[in-house]
Coordinates of C-alpha atoms in Angstrom, one line a residue:
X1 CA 105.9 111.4 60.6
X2 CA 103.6 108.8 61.0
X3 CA 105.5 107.1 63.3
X4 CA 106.5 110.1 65.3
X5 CA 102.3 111.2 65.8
X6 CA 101.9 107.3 66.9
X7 CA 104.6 107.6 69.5
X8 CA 103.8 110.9 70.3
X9 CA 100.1 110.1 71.0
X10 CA 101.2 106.5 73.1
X11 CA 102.8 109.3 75.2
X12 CA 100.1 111.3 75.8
X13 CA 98.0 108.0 76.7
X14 CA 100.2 106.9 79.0
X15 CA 100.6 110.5 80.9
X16 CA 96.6 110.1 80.6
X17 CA 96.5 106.5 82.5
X18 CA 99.1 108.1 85.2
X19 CA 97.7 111.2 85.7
X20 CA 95.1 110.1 88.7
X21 CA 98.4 108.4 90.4
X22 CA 100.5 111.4 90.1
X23 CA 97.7 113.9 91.3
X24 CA 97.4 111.5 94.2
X25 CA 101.0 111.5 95.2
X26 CA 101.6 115.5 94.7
X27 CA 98.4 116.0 96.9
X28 CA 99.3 113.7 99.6
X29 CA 103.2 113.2 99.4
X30 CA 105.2 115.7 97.8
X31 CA 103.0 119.1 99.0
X32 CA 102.6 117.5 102.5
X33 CA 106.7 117.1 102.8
X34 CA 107.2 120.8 101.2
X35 CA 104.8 122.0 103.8
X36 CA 106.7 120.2 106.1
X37 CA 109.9 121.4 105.6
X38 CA 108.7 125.3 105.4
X39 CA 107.0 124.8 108.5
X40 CA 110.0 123.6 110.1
X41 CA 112.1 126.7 109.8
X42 CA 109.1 128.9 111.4
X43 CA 107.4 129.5 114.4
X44 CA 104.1 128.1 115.3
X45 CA 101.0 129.2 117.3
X46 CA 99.0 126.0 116.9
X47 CA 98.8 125.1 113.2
X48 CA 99.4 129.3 112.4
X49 CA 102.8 129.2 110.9
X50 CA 104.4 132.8 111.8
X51 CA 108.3 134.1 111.6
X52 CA 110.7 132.6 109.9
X53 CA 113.4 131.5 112.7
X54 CA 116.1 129.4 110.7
X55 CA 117.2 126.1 112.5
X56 CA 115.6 126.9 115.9
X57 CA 113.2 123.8 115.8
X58 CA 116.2 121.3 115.1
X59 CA 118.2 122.8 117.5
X60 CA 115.5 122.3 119.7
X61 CA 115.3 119.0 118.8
X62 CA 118.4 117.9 118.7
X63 CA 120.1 120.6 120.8
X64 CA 118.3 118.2 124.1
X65 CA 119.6 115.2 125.1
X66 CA 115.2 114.3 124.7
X67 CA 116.0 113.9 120.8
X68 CA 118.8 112.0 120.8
X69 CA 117.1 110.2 123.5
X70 CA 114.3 109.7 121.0
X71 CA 116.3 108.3 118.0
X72 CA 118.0 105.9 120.3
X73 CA 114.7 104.5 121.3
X74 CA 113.5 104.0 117.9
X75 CA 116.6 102.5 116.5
X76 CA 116.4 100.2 119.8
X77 CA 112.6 99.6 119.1
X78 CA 113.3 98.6 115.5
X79 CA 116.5 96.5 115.9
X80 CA 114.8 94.5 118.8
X81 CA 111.7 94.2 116.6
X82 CA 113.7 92.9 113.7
X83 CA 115.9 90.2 115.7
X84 CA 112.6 88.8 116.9
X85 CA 110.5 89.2 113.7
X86 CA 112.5 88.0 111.7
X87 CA 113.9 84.6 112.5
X88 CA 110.9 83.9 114.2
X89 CA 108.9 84.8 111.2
X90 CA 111.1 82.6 108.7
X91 CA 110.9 79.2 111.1
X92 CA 107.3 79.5 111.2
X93 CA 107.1 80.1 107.8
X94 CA 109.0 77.0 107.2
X95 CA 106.9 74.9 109.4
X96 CA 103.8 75.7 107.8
X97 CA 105.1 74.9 104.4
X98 CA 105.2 71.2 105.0
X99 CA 102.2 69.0 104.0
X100 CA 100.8 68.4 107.6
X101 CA 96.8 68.2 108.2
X102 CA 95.4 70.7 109.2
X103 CA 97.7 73.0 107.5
X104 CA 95.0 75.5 105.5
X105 CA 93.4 76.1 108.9
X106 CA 96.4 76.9 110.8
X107 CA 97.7 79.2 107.5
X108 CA 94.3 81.2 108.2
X109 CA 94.4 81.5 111.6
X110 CA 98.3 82.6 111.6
X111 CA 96.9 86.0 109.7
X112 CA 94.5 86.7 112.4
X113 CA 96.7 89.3 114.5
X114 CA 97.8 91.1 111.4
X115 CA 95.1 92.3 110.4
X116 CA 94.0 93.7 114.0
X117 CA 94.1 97.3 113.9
X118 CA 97.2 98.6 116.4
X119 CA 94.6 100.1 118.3
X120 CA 93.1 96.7 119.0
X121 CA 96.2 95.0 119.6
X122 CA 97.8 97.6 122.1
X123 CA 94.4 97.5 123.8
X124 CA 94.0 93.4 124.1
X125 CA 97.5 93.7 125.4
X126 CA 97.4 96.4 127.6
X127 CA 94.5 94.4 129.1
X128 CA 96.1 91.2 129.3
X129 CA 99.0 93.2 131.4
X130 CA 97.6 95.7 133.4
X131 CA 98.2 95.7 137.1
X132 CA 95.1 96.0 138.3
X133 CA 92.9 93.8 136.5
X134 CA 95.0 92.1 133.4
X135 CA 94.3 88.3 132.9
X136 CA 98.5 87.9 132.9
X137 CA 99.1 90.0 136.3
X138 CA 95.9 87.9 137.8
X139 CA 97.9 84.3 137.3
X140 CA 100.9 86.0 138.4
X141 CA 99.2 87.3 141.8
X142 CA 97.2 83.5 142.0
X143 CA 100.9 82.0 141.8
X144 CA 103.2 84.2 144.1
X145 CA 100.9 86.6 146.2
X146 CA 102.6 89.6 144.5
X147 CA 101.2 92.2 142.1
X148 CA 103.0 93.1 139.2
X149 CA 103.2 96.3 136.8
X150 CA 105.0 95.6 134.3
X151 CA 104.2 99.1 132.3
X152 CA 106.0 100.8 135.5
X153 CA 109.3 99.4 134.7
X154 CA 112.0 100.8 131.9
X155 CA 112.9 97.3 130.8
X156 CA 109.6 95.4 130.7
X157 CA 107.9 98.2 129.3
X158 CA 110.6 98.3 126.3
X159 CA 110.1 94.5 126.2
X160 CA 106.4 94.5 125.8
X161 CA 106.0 97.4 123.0
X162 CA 108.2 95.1 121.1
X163 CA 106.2 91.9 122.2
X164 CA 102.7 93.4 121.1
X165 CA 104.8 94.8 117.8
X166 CA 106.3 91.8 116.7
X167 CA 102.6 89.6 117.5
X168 CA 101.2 92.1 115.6
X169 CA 103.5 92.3 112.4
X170 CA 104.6 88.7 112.5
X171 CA 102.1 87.3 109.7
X172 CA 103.5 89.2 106.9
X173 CA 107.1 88.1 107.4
X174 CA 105.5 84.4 107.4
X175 CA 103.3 84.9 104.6
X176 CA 106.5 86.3 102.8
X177 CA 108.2 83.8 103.4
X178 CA 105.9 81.1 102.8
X179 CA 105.6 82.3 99.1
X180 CA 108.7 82.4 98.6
X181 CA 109.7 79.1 100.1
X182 CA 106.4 77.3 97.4
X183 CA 108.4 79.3 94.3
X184 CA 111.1 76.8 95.1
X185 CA 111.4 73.8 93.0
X186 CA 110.9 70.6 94.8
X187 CA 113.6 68.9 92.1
X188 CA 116.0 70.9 93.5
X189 CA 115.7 69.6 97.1
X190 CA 115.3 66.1 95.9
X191 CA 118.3 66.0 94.1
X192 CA 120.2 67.4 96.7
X193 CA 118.4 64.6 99.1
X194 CA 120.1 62.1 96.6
X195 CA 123.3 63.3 96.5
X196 CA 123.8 62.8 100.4
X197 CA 122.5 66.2 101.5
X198 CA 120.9 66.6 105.4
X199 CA 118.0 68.2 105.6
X200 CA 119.5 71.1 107.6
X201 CA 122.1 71.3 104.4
X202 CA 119.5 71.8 102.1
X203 CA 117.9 74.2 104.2
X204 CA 121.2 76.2 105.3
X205 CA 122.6 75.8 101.7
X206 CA 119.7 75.8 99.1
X207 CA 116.4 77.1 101.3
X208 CA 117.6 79.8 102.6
X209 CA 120.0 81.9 99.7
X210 CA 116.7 81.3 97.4
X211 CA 114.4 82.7 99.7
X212 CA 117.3 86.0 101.1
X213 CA 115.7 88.4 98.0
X214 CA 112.8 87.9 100.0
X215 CA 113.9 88.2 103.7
X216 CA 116.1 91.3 102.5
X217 CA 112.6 92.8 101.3
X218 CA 110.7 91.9 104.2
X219 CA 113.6 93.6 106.6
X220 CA 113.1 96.7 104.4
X221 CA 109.3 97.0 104.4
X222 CA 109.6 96.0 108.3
X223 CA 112.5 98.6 109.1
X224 CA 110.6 101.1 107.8
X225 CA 107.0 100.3 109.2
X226 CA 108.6 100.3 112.9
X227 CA 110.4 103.3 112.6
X228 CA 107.4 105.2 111.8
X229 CA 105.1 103.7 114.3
X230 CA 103.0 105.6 116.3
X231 CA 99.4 103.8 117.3
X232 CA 100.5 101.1 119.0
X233 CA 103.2 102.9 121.4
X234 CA 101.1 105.5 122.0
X235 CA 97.6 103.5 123.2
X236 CA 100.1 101.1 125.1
X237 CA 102.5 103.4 127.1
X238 CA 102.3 106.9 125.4
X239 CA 106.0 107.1 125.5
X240 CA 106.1 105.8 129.4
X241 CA 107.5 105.1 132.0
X242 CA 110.0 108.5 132.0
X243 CA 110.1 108.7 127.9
X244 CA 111.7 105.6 127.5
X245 CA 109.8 104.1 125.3
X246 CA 109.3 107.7 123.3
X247 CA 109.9 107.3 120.0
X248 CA 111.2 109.9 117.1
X249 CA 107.1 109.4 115.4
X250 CA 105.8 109.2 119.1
X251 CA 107.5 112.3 119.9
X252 CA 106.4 114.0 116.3
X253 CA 102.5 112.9 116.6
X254 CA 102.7 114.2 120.3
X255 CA 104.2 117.6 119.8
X256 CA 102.1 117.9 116.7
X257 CA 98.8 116.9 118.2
X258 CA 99.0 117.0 122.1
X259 CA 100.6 119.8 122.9
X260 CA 100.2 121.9 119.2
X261 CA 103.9 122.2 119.0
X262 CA 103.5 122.0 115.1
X263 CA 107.0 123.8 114.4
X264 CA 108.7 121.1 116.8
X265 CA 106.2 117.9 115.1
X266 CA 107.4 119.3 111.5
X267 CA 110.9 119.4 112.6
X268 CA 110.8 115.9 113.9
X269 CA 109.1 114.6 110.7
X270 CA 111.6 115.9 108.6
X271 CA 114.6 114.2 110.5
X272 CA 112.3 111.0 110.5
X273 CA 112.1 111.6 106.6
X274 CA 116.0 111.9 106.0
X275 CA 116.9 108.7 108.3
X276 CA 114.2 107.1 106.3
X277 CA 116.0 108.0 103.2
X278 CA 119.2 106.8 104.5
X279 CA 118.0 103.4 106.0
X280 CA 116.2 102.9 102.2
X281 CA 119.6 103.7 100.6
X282 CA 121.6 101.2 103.0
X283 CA 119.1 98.3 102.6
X284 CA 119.5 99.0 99.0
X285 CA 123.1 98.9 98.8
X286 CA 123.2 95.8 100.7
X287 CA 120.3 94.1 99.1
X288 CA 122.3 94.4 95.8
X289 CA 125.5 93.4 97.8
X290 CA 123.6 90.1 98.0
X291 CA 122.7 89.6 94.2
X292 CA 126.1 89.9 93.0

């Protein structure tokens, strides 16, 4: 009995410590996605939810080739991201885990556009590139006589969102990656130095499958962050030139709080919610593809 009141009152502690946690999470996770999803089979007249009108929204959504449109771009947005991000992200990483002078400096500096707000960063590039006055379209004009707008074409636009994106979100794949490049045992590498190993061997064949736990984390969090982005696409081309650089978020903030659309937004946030799910559950799967 004794023991059963002891366990029994470790329970009720514990419920106790993670009470403020859960509270948190119903409040802002689980009653927001509910409201979501009842929202989503209604009509709306601004944030007044009315008649209940079954799959209408989706249809809507996806009924258009503008949704499909949509989910192309962010899957686009994301895979682009990620092919930069992340190699680029891992070599630097590398390079500042050597013993170099200067090192600590250039470790602190490297952080310095992650933890600009998007705002800030779409805004410092979106300066830098503007066609009228942007310090970038100024050396090009000094150089050939030409103005450029680079925001007015489909391509370069698509290119620069994912410029400003991967500037922006770069540090954290590099600080990832330099943690878990220190948590590697320098006896490791020097005994693979003495058996005859090159350094691109050791890298290739002993850096890199320590540190994959890692990278396969880092594409997670990354995959995730992208496909929900919305502040820095929207204060650099709102979706522009012609949509094409609309995302699925993009096009839920907008309907939601540009044009009041909330039955179209709530719809959109739901299909954003089950490709999150789905993306999660295939990074999983090959996450622990890797470990075995």
């Amino acid at each position: 009995m004794g023991k059963a009141k002891i366990k029994k009152s470790e329970l009720l502690m514990g419920f106790a410590f993670l009470a403020p946690a859960l509270i948190v999470i119903f409040c802002f996770t689980i009653i927001p996605i509910f409201s979501a999803i009842y929202t989503s089979f209604h009509a709306t007249t601004y944030a007044q939810v009315g008649e209940f009108v079954g799959l209408k929204n989706y249809i809507e959504v996806l009924g258009k080739s503008t949704g499909w449109k949509n989910i192309l771009n962010s899957i686009e947005y994301v895979l682009m991201s990620l092919v930069i991000a992340i190699p680029l992200g891992v070599g630097i990483g590398s390079l500042l885990n050597r013993k170099i002078k200067g090192i600590a400096v250039l470790r602190t500096l490297i952080i310095i556009p992650w933890i600009l707000s998007q705002t800030v960063t779409a805004l410092l590039w979106k300066w830098l590139l503007n066609g009228n006055y942007g310090l970038v379209t100024y050396w090009v004009y000094a150089l050939t006589g030409k103005k450029i707008d680079l925001f007015s074409n489909v391509i370069t636009a698509k290119l620069l969102v994912v410029v400003a994106n991967v500037w922006n979100s770069l540090p954290i794949i590099i600080i990832l990656t330099l943690a878990a490049l220190q948590t590697i045992s320098p006896e490791l590498v020097e005994a693979a130095k003495v058996d005859g190993a090159s350094r691109k061997t050791v890298y290739t064949k002993i850096t890199l499958p320590l540190i994959r736990p890692t990278l396969g984390t880092a594409v997670v969090m990354q995959s995730i962050e992208y496909f929900n982005m919305v502040t820095l696409i929207y204060v650099l081309t709102s979706g522009g030139p012609f949509n094409q650089t609309q995302t699925l978020s993009l096009a839920a903030y907008q309907n939601g709080f540009d044009y009041w659309h909330m039955d179209i937004a709530a719809a959109y946030s739901i299909i954003i919610f089950l490709l999150n799910i789905v993306f999660s559950l295939f990074y999983v799967r090959i996450l622990r593809g890797n470990d075995n």
